[in-house]
XYZ file of C-alpha atoms in Angstrom:
717
model
C 0.000 0.000 0.000
C 2.746 2.441 0.932
C 4.828 3.917 -1.820
C 6.648 6.059 0.706
C 6.565 5.062 4.331
C 8.381 8.264 5.415
C 6.367 10.888 7.305
C 2.851 10.662 8.736
C 0.131 8.777 6.851
C -1.858 10.808 4.363
C -5.008 9.585 6.172
C -5.273 8.129 9.664
C -8.651 7.334 11.213
C -8.792 6.194 14.851
C -11.788 5.279 16.976
C -14.250 6.968 14.610
C -17.893 6.813 15.721
C -20.992 8.130 13.950
C -24.577 7.898 15.207
C -27.819 8.423 13.310
C -30.179 8.873 16.221
C -29.966 5.635 18.197
C -28.281 3.798 15.301
C -24.522 3.336 15.766
C -23.412 3.567 12.090
C -19.621 3.657 12.567
C -18.333 1.769 15.580
C -14.754 2.709 16.433
C -13.356 2.600 12.876
C -9.564 2.420 12.589
C -8.089 2.912 9.123
C -4.692 4.082 7.813
C -3.655 5.051 4.294
C 0.090 5.683 4.365
C 0.188 6.674 0.702
C -1.002 5.532 -2.698
C -4.414 3.878 -3.059
C -6.527 1.963 -0.546
C -9.843 0.260 -1.359
C -12.651 -0.164 1.166
C -15.300 -2.786 0.387
C -18.354 -4.122 2.167
C -21.979 -5.038 1.711
C -24.705 -2.403 1.569
C -25.408 -0.812 4.933
C -21.962 -1.521 6.408
C -21.066 2.191 6.788
C -18.889 2.864 3.736
C -20.643 6.047 2.582
C -20.927 7.236 6.178
C -17.157 6.877 6.456
C -16.747 9.163 3.417
C -19.124 11.736 4.854
C -17.370 11.648 8.223
C -13.998 12.278 6.574
C -15.499 15.210 4.681
C -17.118 16.653 7.828
C -20.634 16.135 6.499
C -21.916 14.211 9.553
C -21.174 14.672 13.283
C -18.565 12.213 14.562
C -16.246 11.442 17.438
C -12.747 10.018 17.433
C -9.850 11.193 15.281
C -9.337 11.865 11.567
C -5.872 13.108 10.605
C -4.733 14.340 7.203
C -0.958 14.162 6.933
C -0.748 14.215 10.725
C -3.127 17.188 11.150
C -6.502 16.711 12.845
C -9.438 17.518 10.553
C -12.351 16.007 12.495
C -14.664 18.732 13.711
C -13.842 21.102 10.866
C -16.366 22.175 8.254
C -16.519 20.529 4.841
C -15.236 23.756 3.285
C -12.184 23.817 5.553
C -11.468 20.137 4.896
C -11.652 20.702 1.133
C -9.287 23.672 1.425
C -6.871 21.539 3.452
C -6.571 19.187 0.495
C -9.332 16.554 0.528
C -11.219 16.089 -2.726
C -14.549 14.253 -2.731
C -16.208 12.331 -5.561
C -19.651 11.472 -4.158
C -21.753 8.454 -4.957
C -23.906 9.195 -8.012
C -21.490 11.832 -9.444
C -23.937 14.763 -8.783
C -23.155 16.881 -11.822
C -25.002 20.031 -12.874
C -27.079 19.023 -15.872
C -27.277 22.569 -17.259
C -23.516 23.277 -17.185
C -21.162 22.118 -19.922
C -18.060 20.072 -19.212
C -15.893 23.154 -19.715
C -18.075 25.216 -17.369
C -17.863 22.524 -14.695
C -14.082 22.588 -14.869
C -13.653 26.374 -15.039
C -15.974 26.749 -12.062
C -13.667 24.563 -9.964
C -10.301 25.778 -11.303
C -8.303 27.726 -8.738
C -5.448 28.988 -10.918
C -2.675 27.436 -8.843
C -1.398 23.947 -8.232
C -0.404 21.201 -10.632
C -3.921 20.314 -11.804
C -5.338 22.771 -14.342
C -8.128 22.581 -16.904
C -5.504 22.010 -19.597
C -3.969 19.108 -17.666
C -7.430 17.596 -17.122
C -8.044 17.631 -20.867
C -4.618 16.086 -21.480
C -5.267 13.368 -18.878
C -8.838 12.675 -20.019
C -8.975 13.342 -23.781
C -12.588 12.156 -23.855
C -13.614 15.183 -21.801
C -11.841 17.463 -24.264
C -13.987 15.947 -27.014
C -17.130 16.596 -24.924
C -16.153 20.009 -23.522
C -19.311 21.680 -24.910
C -21.710 18.900 -23.836
C -23.945 19.465 -20.837
C -23.708 17.397 -17.677
C -26.890 15.581 -18.621
C -25.533 14.638 -22.055
C -22.621 12.492 -20.875
C -22.315 8.724 -20.638
C -21.745 7.077 -17.273
C -17.992 6.815 -17.804
C -17.735 10.405 -19.020
C -19.741 11.588 -16.028
C -17.366 9.796 -13.694
C -14.353 11.321 -15.444
C -15.888 14.766 -14.990
C -16.711 14.141 -11.325
C -13.134 13.042 -10.667
C -11.728 15.967 -12.672
C -13.860 18.414 -10.708
C -12.283 17.123 -7.504
C -8.748 17.081 -8.955
C -8.947 20.774 -9.854
C -8.882 21.483 -6.124
C -5.364 19.958 -6.260
C -6.166 17.624 -3.366
C -3.640 15.775 -1.249
C -6.242 13.023 -0.811
C -9.074 12.007 -3.132
C -12.063 10.232 -1.520
C -14.191 8.341 -4.056
C -17.539 6.779 -3.145
C -18.683 3.946 -5.467
C -16.948 5.228 -8.631
C -18.173 2.318 -10.813
C -21.759 2.134 -9.558
C -24.236 1.689 -12.414
C -21.602 1.612 -15.153
C -21.426 -0.887 -18.008
C -18.534 -3.391 -17.800
C -16.599 -1.704 -20.604
C -16.885 1.650 -18.777
C -15.862 0.004 -15.499
C -12.604 -1.015 -17.187
C -12.061 2.607 -18.243
C -12.599 3.823 -14.682
C -10.151 1.180 -13.402
C -7.543 2.431 -15.833
C -8.275 5.999 -14.771
C -7.696 5.196 -11.089
C -4.447 3.372 -11.838
C -3.210 6.354 -13.827
C -4.130 8.744 -11.014
C -2.067 6.644 -8.617
C 0.853 6.844 -11.041
C 0.396 10.632 -11.099
C 1.023 10.645 -7.329
C -2.567 11.247 -6.167
C -3.457 9.470 -2.905
C -6.905 7.867 -3.186
C -9.381 6.241 -0.806
C -11.766 4.183 -2.966
C -15.096 3.014 -1.545
C -16.314 0.205 -3.783
C -18.668 -2.774 -3.907
C -17.120 -4.268 -7.033
C -14.444 -6.669 -5.735
C -12.695 -6.835 -9.078
C -12.297 -3.065 -9.255
C -11.257 -2.770 -5.607
C -8.538 -5.384 -6.014
C -7.423 -4.027 -9.386
C -6.701 -0.455 -8.354
C -5.159 -0.901 -4.877
C -2.550 -3.210 -3.341
C -4.599 -3.617 -0.142
C -8.315 -3.800 0.613
C -10.075 -2.951 3.896
C -13.225 -4.975 4.628
C -16.063 -3.161 6.410
C -18.511 -5.296 8.399
C -21.264 -3.807 10.590
C -19.715 -0.379 10.902
C -16.173 -1.559 11.601
C -13.059 -2.265 9.558
C -12.992 -6.033 10.031
C -9.564 -6.616 8.450
C -7.015 -5.369 5.940
C -6.119 -7.855 3.199
C -3.699 -8.097 0.303
C -5.714 -7.334 -2.838
C -4.306 -10.273 -4.766
C -5.102 -12.739 -2.011
C -8.675 -11.443 -1.685
C -9.190 -11.566 -5.443
C -7.991 -15.176 -5.542
C -10.085 -16.413 -2.609
C -13.766 -16.584 -3.460
C -14.591 -18.448 -0.239
C -13.652 -15.384 1.774
C -15.468 -13.088 -0.660
C -18.588 -15.169 -0.152
C -18.253 -15.205 3.629
C -17.491 -11.523 4.151
C -19.141 -9.858 1.182
C -21.712 -12.284 -0.162
C -19.968 -12.553 -3.553
C -17.656 -15.012 -5.243
C -17.707 -18.535 -6.684
C -18.591 -17.180 -10.072
C -15.467 -18.074 -12.019
C -13.539 -21.192 -12.966
C -11.177 -22.778 -10.482
C -10.478 -26.466 -10.597
C -8.437 -26.449 -7.384
C -10.536 -28.143 -4.675
C -10.769 -26.557 -1.249
C -9.514 -28.642 1.670
C -11.142 -29.248 4.996
C -10.472 -26.343 7.388
C -8.312 -28.299 9.822
C -5.823 -31.114 9.623
C -6.672 -34.285 11.464
C -4.382 -35.270 14.298
C -2.312 -38.364 13.625
C -3.273 -41.435 15.541
C -1.768 -41.507 19.020
C -0.323 -38.026 18.764
C -1.032 -34.351 18.419
C -2.001 -32.545 15.264
C 0.978 -31.484 13.246
C 1.619 -27.801 12.838
C 1.295 -28.190 9.098
C 0.465 -31.229 6.985
C -0.335 -31.981 3.380
C -3.089 -34.156 2.012
C -4.495 -35.326 -1.305
C -7.991 -34.430 -2.431
C -9.481 -36.695 -5.097
C -12.292 -35.743 -7.473
C -14.490 -38.569 -8.614
C -15.263 -36.580 -11.749
C -12.171 -34.614 -12.833
C -14.188 -33.487 -15.856
C -17.839 -32.405 -15.437
C -19.931 -35.464 -16.381
C -22.733 -35.657 -18.915
C -25.475 -38.254 -19.334
C -23.196 -40.106 -21.763
C -20.092 -40.114 -19.532
C -18.359 -43.402 -18.791
C -16.988 -44.186 -15.300
C -13.675 -42.433 -14.723
C -10.715 -44.863 -14.408
C -8.939 -44.848 -11.053
C -5.710 -43.960 -12.809
C -7.196 -40.677 -14.066
C -8.669 -39.834 -10.665
C -5.272 -40.315 -9.025
C -3.562 -38.207 -11.665
C -6.065 -35.395 -11.160
C -5.696 -35.346 -7.356
C -4.643 -32.065 -5.817
C -2.170 -31.622 -2.991
C -3.387 -29.171 -0.337
C -1.756 -27.740 2.759
C -3.688 -27.619 6.013
C -2.678 -25.660 9.073
C -3.730 -26.570 12.582
C -6.158 -24.234 14.279
C -7.084 -22.070 11.306
C -8.720 -22.457 7.943
C -6.806 -22.754 4.727
C -8.537 -19.584 3.556
C -7.055 -17.604 6.440
C -3.679 -19.345 6.102
C -3.402 -18.199 2.486
C -4.505 -14.601 3.171
C -1.020 -13.299 3.807
C 1.483 -11.231 1.838
C 3.660 -13.135 -0.622
C 5.829 -14.070 2.360
C 5.407 -13.348 6.043
C 8.246 -12.257 8.350
C 11.070 -14.777 8.062
C 9.110 -16.842 5.521
C 10.059 -17.702 1.966
C 7.825 -19.077 -0.770
C 8.357 -20.803 -4.095
C 6.606 -19.187 -7.059
C 5.191 -21.307 -9.865
C 4.615 -18.880 -12.719
C 3.005 -19.253 -16.114
C -0.109 -18.876 -18.213
C -2.736 -20.790 -16.283
C -5.311 -20.436 -19.058
C -3.195 -22.686 -21.313
C -0.758 -24.465 -18.946
C -2.879 -24.669 -15.807
C -2.838 -28.455 -15.505
C 0.923 -28.653 -15.843
C 1.676 -25.746 -13.510
C -0.646 -27.088 -10.815
C 1.070 -30.471 -11.146
C 4.418 -28.792 -10.414
C 2.853 -26.836 -7.564
C 1.432 -29.959 -5.953
C 4.769 -31.767 -5.926
C 6.580 -28.788 -4.397
C 3.854 -28.386 -1.785
C 4.011 -32.101 -0.939
C 7.674 -31.589 -0.064
C 6.625 -29.104 2.602
C 7.323 -25.799 0.868
C 5.072 -22.760 0.847
C 4.169 -22.234 -2.792
C 2.177 -19.640 -4.741
C 0.779 -19.807 -8.274
C 1.386 -16.641 -10.296
C -0.913 -16.362 -13.307
C 0.546 -14.632 -16.377
C -2.482 -15.221 -18.597
C -3.507 -12.337 -20.817
C -7.060 -13.557 -21.388
C -8.392 -11.746 -18.319
C -10.174 -14.880 -17.052
C -10.051 -15.846 -13.381
C -7.859 -18.851 -12.619
C -7.909 -19.219 -8.841
C -4.195 -18.407 -8.606
C -2.929 -16.980 -5.335
C -1.343 -14.223 -7.430
C -3.935 -13.499 -10.135
C -3.149 -12.045 -13.522
C -4.826 -8.709 -12.868
C -2.718 -8.158 -9.751
C 0.469 -8.620 -11.770
C -0.893 -6.592 -14.704
C -1.435 -3.635 -12.364
C 2.357 -3.226 -12.245
C 2.476 -2.260 -15.924
C 3.205 1.478 -16.294
C -0.275 1.893 -17.789
C -1.901 -0.538 -15.399
C -4.058 -3.425 -16.571
C -4.969 -1.549 -19.752
C -1.386 -2.071 -20.905
C -1.781 -5.851 -20.671
C -5.352 -6.874 -21.407
C -5.536 -5.745 -25.033
C -6.830 -7.452 -28.164
C -3.428 -7.754 -29.879
C -1.762 -10.899 -28.521
C 1.787 -9.724 -29.151
C 1.168 -6.476 -27.327
C -0.562 -8.321 -24.483
C 2.359 -10.736 -24.030
C 4.855 -7.871 -24.093
C 2.748 -5.991 -21.560
C 2.515 -8.930 -19.162
C 6.253 -9.567 -19.538
C 7.012 -6.034 -18.390
C 4.393 -6.134 -15.636
C 5.732 -9.410 -14.220
C 9.293 -8.093 -14.273
C 8.198 -4.996 -12.339
C 6.134 -7.118 -9.937
C 9.063 -9.437 -9.169
C 11.305 -6.454 -8.487
C 8.922 -5.327 -5.713
C 8.693 -8.684 -3.916
C 10.665 -10.159 -1.030
C 10.760 -13.621 0.467
C 11.117 -15.524 -2.824
C 12.809 -18.868 -2.109
C 12.780 -19.940 -5.757
C 10.798 -19.687 -8.977
C 9.863 -22.267 -11.595
C 7.900 -22.071 -14.821
C 6.872 -24.243 -17.736
C 5.858 -23.128 -21.197
C 6.624 -22.677 -24.850
C 8.391 -19.791 -26.524
C 5.862 -17.200 -25.361
C 5.743 -18.407 -21.783
C 9.529 -18.647 -21.607
C 9.953 -15.118 -22.931
C 7.417 -13.899 -20.356
C 9.117 -15.261 -17.245
C 12.800 -14.948 -18.164
C 13.164 -11.142 -17.734
C 11.550 -11.327 -14.286
C 13.792 -14.218 -13.252
C 16.848 -12.228 -14.339
C 15.841 -9.529 -11.849
C 16.259 -11.948 -8.937
C 19.643 -12.163 -7.202
C 22.130 -14.821 -8.210
C 21.653 -17.806 -5.936
C 17.848 -17.677 -5.838
C 16.899 -20.891 -7.699
C 15.362 -20.215 -11.120
C 14.169 -23.011 -13.398
C 12.301 -22.901 -16.709
C 10.952 -26.040 -18.366
C 10.727 -24.996 -21.992
C 10.328 -26.259 -25.497
C 13.063 -23.748 -26.396
C 15.746 -25.216 -24.125
C 17.294 -27.437 -26.813
C 18.415 -24.444 -28.882
C 20.188 -21.174 -28.122
C 19.088 -19.914 -24.725
C 21.337 -16.859 -24.400
C 18.419 -14.472 -24.924
C 16.577 -16.036 -21.981
C 19.416 -16.618 -19.506
C 21.502 -13.501 -20.164
C 23.939 -12.920 -17.297
C 21.773 -14.667 -14.695
C 21.830 -18.197 -13.233
C 18.576 -19.401 -14.814
C 18.458 -23.166 -15.361
C 16.746 -24.206 -18.609
C 15.282 -27.702 -18.885
C 14.086 -29.171 -22.176
C 10.487 -30.335 -22.003
C 11.112 -33.024 -24.707
C 7.402 -33.198 -25.561
C 5.369 -30.033 -25.982
C 3.783 -28.751 -22.787
C 0.254 -29.443 -23.929
C -1.212 -31.596 -21.190
C 0.037 -34.262 -18.804
C 1.235 -37.490 -20.362
C 3.862 -40.147 -19.798
C 6.671 -37.813 -20.901
C 5.619 -34.429 -19.532
C 4.655 -35.920 -16.183
C 8.200 -37.222 -15.698
C 9.892 -34.064 -16.917
C 7.701 -31.752 -14.842
C 8.137 -33.949 -11.763
C 11.908 -33.695 -12.186
C 11.585 -29.930 -12.455
C 9.397 -29.677 -9.346
C 11.699 -31.877 -7.293
C 14.701 -30.072 -8.738
C 13.539 -26.618 -7.654
C 12.545 -27.990 -4.250
C 15.995 -29.528 -3.851
C 17.672 -26.267 -4.851
C 15.623 -24.368 -2.268
C 16.438 -26.908 0.440
C 20.166 -26.989 -0.294
C 20.485 -23.210 -0.664
C 19.934 -22.671 3.036
C 22.784 -25.070 3.864
C 25.452 -23.190 1.896
C 27.731 -21.352 4.356
C 28.720 -17.740 3.914
C 32.164 -17.255 2.430
C 34.839 -14.574 2.537
C 34.084 -11.079 1.192
C 33.847 -11.363 -2.609
C 35.756 -9.310 -5.164
C 34.903 -9.355 -8.869
C 37.801 -9.671 -11.346
C 37.686 -9.689 -15.154
C 40.016 -11.944 -17.156
C 40.790 -12.925 -20.733
C 43.168 -15.591 -21.980
C 45.781 -12.947 -22.772
C 45.563 -11.444 -19.242
C 45.405 -14.730 -17.333
C 48.899 -14.452 -15.732
C 47.980 -11.083 -14.225
C 44.674 -12.311 -12.815
C 46.246 -15.452 -11.374
C 48.791 -13.374 -9.497
C 46.046 -11.075 -8.176
C 43.854 -13.948 -6.988
C 46.824 -15.674 -5.351
C 47.590 -12.512 -3.390
C 43.970 -12.055 -2.269
C 42.812 -15.622 -1.662
C 43.547 -15.609 2.084
C 41.027 -12.868 2.827
C 38.728 -12.628 -0.207
C 36.731 -14.867 -2.492
C 37.906 -13.970 -5.971
C 35.052 -14.195 -8.475
C 36.694 -14.291 -11.900
C 34.569 -13.405 -14.938
C 35.621 -14.176 -18.501
C 35.411 -10.884 -20.409
C 33.208 -12.157 -23.217
C 30.467 -9.525 -23.034
C 28.297 -11.764 -20.906
C 31.063 -12.054 -18.309
C 31.286 -8.332 -17.650
C 27.494 -8.094 -17.560
C 27.315 -10.945 -15.036
C 29.841 -9.268 -12.773
C 28.002 -5.965 -12.881
C 24.697 -7.718 -12.244
C 26.169 -8.955 -8.957
C 27.262 -5.402 -8.201
C 23.717 -4.170 -8.865
C 22.385 -6.856 -6.516
C 24.762 -5.789 -3.760
C 26.561 -9.144 -3.748
C 29.887 -7.718 -4.945
C 30.988 -4.463 -3.350
C 34.381 -3.896 -5.003
C 35.902 -5.007 -8.315
C 39.296 -5.250 -9.974
C 38.446 -4.684 -13.633
C 41.687 -5.971 -15.132
C 40.276 -6.778 -18.566
C 38.052 -4.178 -20.234
C 38.376 -5.639 -23.747
C 34.586 -5.882 -24.141
C 34.594 -2.121 -24.839
C 36.733 -2.672 -27.951
C 34.263 -5.235 -29.303
C 31.326 -2.966 -28.514
C 32.796 0.023 -30.343
C 34.303 -1.866 -33.293
C 31.585 -4.479 -33.850
C 33.277 -7.545 -32.371
C 31.475 -10.675 -31.225
C 32.272 -10.364 -27.478
C 30.808 -6.919 -26.978
C 29.735 -5.156 -23.817
C 26.591 -3.034 -23.757
C 26.441 0.727 -23.314
C 25.793 0.014 -19.629
C 29.332 -1.294 -19.042
C 30.512 0.321 -15.764
C 26.875 1.327 -15.127
C 26.523 -0.789 -11.990
C 29.754 0.650 -10.574
C 28.374 4.145 -11.101
C 24.890 3.371 -9.743
C 26.032 1.467 -6.676
C 29.008 3.754 -6.005
C 31.345 0.806 -5.444
C 35.136 1.281 -5.444
C 36.662 0.445 -8.838
C 40.236 -0.605 -9.549
C 40.679 -0.988 -13.299
C 43.100 -1.433 -16.130
C 43.106 -1.728 -19.919
C 43.497 -5.462 -20.409
C 43.179 -6.652 -24.037
C 42.001 -3.305 -25.394
C 44.570 -3.918 -28.108
C 42.240 -6.389 -29.829
C 38.782 -6.935 -31.277
C 37.297 -10.453 -31.480
C 35.695 -11.889 -34.606
C 34.802 -15.418 -35.669
C 36.548 -17.356 -38.441
C 38.703 -15.210 -40.791
C 35.936 -14.921 -43.388
C 33.652 -13.271 -40.778
C 35.846 -10.176 -40.374
C 33.827 -7.270 -41.850
C 35.029 -6.041 -45.266
C 35.626 -2.548 -43.873
C 38.558 -3.996 -41.938
C 40.348 -5.350 -45.023
C 44.098 -4.938 -44.743
C 44.105 -4.695 -40.957
C 46.562 -6.549 -38.728
C 44.891 -9.894 -37.829
C 45.904 -12.793 -35.625
C 44.327 -16.256 -35.856
C 43.752 -17.226 -32.231
C 42.119 -20.540 -33.242
C 40.001 -21.722 -36.206
C 36.903 -20.076 -34.725
C 38.390 -16.832 -33.342
C 40.222 -14.121 -35.276
C 41.708 -11.126 -33.442
C 42.194 -7.667 -34.964
C 44.663 -5.105 -33.631
C 43.117 -1.759 -32.670
C 44.502 1.430 -34.222
C 45.570 4.675 -32.580
C 42.328 6.367 -33.693
C 40.194 3.560 -32.273
C 42.181 3.586 -29.034
C 41.704 7.326 -28.651
C 37.933 6.884 -29.071
C 37.921 4.099 -26.466
C 39.953 6.240 -24.097
C 37.417 9.040 -24.294
C 34.467 6.633 -23.816
C 36.027 4.927 -20.788
C 37.216 8.241 -19.352
C 33.714 9.707 -19.422
C 32.442 6.700 -17.419
C 35.294 6.982 -14.907
C 34.293 10.628 -14.337
C 30.908 9.384 -13.091
C 32.430 6.952 -10.572
C 32.752 7.899 -6.912
C 36.069 6.143 -6.231
C 38.293 4.895 -9.063
C 41.917 3.882 -9.555
C 42.996 3.286 -13.162
C 46.388 1.625 -13.570
C 47.987 1.889 -17.032
C 50.499 -0.839 -18.048
C 52.848 1.051 -20.365
C 54.654 -2.184 -21.276
C 51.641 -3.690 -23.068
C 47.950 -4.525 -22.704
C 47.944 -8.263 -23.390
C 50.125 -11.285 -24.047
C 50.056 -10.293 -27.750
C 51.000 -6.685 -26.990
C 54.607 -7.261 -25.893
C 57.912 -6.668 -27.676
C 58.238 -9.159 -30.520
C 54.565 -10.217 -30.357
C 51.923 -9.825 -33.086
C 50.098 -6.802 -31.642
C 52.993 -4.816 -30.148
C 52.266 -1.186 -31.109
C 53.462 1.420 -28.552
C 52.121 4.320 -30.640
C 48.567 2.912 -30.659
C 48.764 2.274 -26.913
C 49.968 5.846 -26.255
C 46.888 7.195 -28.041
C 44.733 5.281 -25.577
C 46.692 6.472 -22.530
C 46.708 10.112 -23.605
C 42.980 10.140 -24.384
C 42.239 8.762 -20.927
C 44.435 11.317 -19.189
C 42.875 14.126 -21.213
C 39.327 12.989 -20.421
C 39.392 11.897 -16.775
C 38.996 14.705 -14.251
C 41.419 13.438 -11.631
C 40.766 14.048 -7.938
C 41.924 12.498 -4.686
C 39.254 9.816 -5.155
C 39.644 9.385 -8.905
C 43.190 8.844 -10.179
C 45.208 7.495 -13.112
C 48.663 5.999 -12.607
C 51.076 4.961 -15.346
C 53.337 2.010 -14.536
C 56.365 0.934 -16.644
C 55.271 -2.697 -16.658
C 53.527 -5.133 -18.967
C 50.056 -6.094 -17.758
C 51.190 -9.664 -16.990
C 54.302 -8.611 -15.034
C 54.280 -9.520 -11.298
C 54.968 -5.888 -10.426
C 51.798 -4.748 -12.194
C 49.671 -7.395 -10.440
C 51.166 -6.277 -7.119
C 50.211 -2.675 -7.901
C 46.618 -3.717 -8.599
C 46.456 -5.552 -5.281
C 47.940 -2.563 -3.421
C 45.384 -0.200 -4.980
C 42.596 -2.621 -4.113
C 43.690 -2.878 -0.482
C 43.847 0.900 -0.222
C 40.231 1.216 -1.391
C 38.869 -1.776 0.540
C 40.391 -0.933 3.902
C 43.523 -3.050 3.937
C 44.053 -6.750 4.464
C 41.237 -8.528 6.269
C 41.680 -11.121 8.896
C 41.268 -14.623 7.622
C 37.880 -16.088 8.398
C 37.957 -18.637 11.202
C 37.613 -22.148 9.854
């Protein structure tokens, strides 16, 4: 719910009471909106509208209502509006004789961020209807105007009472999108709503009102996924497909002992498929295959046990992610096996059909994380919908904590959907994709992460003798990874080091000098290697690096096959980690076999490293360009030590070797010195050594120890 937990809540209600004569309408209501959007739902007559009126000072009340820490209870409605509370009442209440433009100009105050022009830019439909009267608007247009009228007061808090009441489903979707966009604009909103779908779509948390009290505050995704609770608290639910049977509320105690704190059980359906008058008896084999594994917790219902955030304090869960509308049977099969091994597990639905699936993390909850909200995902064009859900899931994953592992199964579309989100998780969190694409090139899916790809062999199109075995292996595999991960002991402080074949002697000497007090993580500078190292920096797992080999820059700028991206050094800059670097192998660009060298490089100095790799010597002009590019990045680093090996940049750049060219190297050194703005924290040092000389390796280690606080004590064994 909170986008920013700093400072007092935008709205804090404590012990609020309202009486209508002898009727006690609000009975000690407690409610807090830290920031963002909060939905309040409840049956008719539970006090939702009275709560709105009490906040706006329209009915007498007792207790406390604070806006940004300031008490507003007891003030007049006019004062409350001037203090920054906008109100969109139930039924819209527009003036039928005034045009849209007249409505807006009447409310415009001439200061603040919301103006009539911004309203028209935010709601283009109103601009089209600016000369229509209030009685000539559709339901959705009327709601837009009612909201706009309140926004022109430039409120700190917007209170909306039943914004979708009486609207057609297509207009309801427009209002949902409108509320999501308002939240993205930074408007804090309290939404009073009877439509569960809308309430859960627009807010991360939902408050349930029962008999004049706030009965509980629930995660929107959990409420949306649990129709039993909707039915019990709100009288709605059980109106969509879910083939996951509900377990008994309590686990039975084992014979001769006490009930276990948590057990698992199988639930069998005698008719896995709805029968017809022509149906034959279902074979036992099919009934057993269709059985569901359920978790039962002593002393509380499964419904209540599942109504928690993704993970509670100290808890971790395994996510099973995929498109449940097409792979539901397979994903639930994986889920059941993981659950039977005693792990907390959640289904995350990435379907773009918009249908309910019964997942603990429903599709609309994930889609809400798209920059445009659900409207950016649930569109008619399938390609756009898949791209939208891919982005939304990646953004959702980035906001979660307590993920013990994640597994998915799918074809090319499903694999492309989950892979970017998995890459956002730290290295070491188990990630497994069962995919039809795993037998080919998987670089575009794995990237610099530790995703495990597993070939599905047969297409994932139902459970059969092959897919059942493969998916069972995947489920047990991810469970085993999660179980073993906790047993891995912490090591020494890590340091990231880049290496190439032609700088190996240098790196070996550095790692030998540091091995007593650091874990040296060596990355092969092949484009992916540098990206992997910087990914660990971004994740906070590596806090200092010795960037011996920056050759990936040469490939990036000259079109080689082992190229870095433009974000090379980006993690160092973002995370402000100390950087000790050099110019290893910047004397060369990597290509494939000789006939793959681009024609524009005809006549250049080449070296055949092996039948598959051809190296090209960089020129003075190219080196000067690289020096300027690297120097500009060093200027953005907080702490940097660049050591220049004047004796040569690689094993091939030494006297008598194929790429020895002191003039080309000098162009690189001079460009760096001309570009880098040297300070006490950002320095360049020339050393009269070859990069693979012991003296140069010793200088790298000395610079590293200076930046990292000296030699550490060896960890006790």
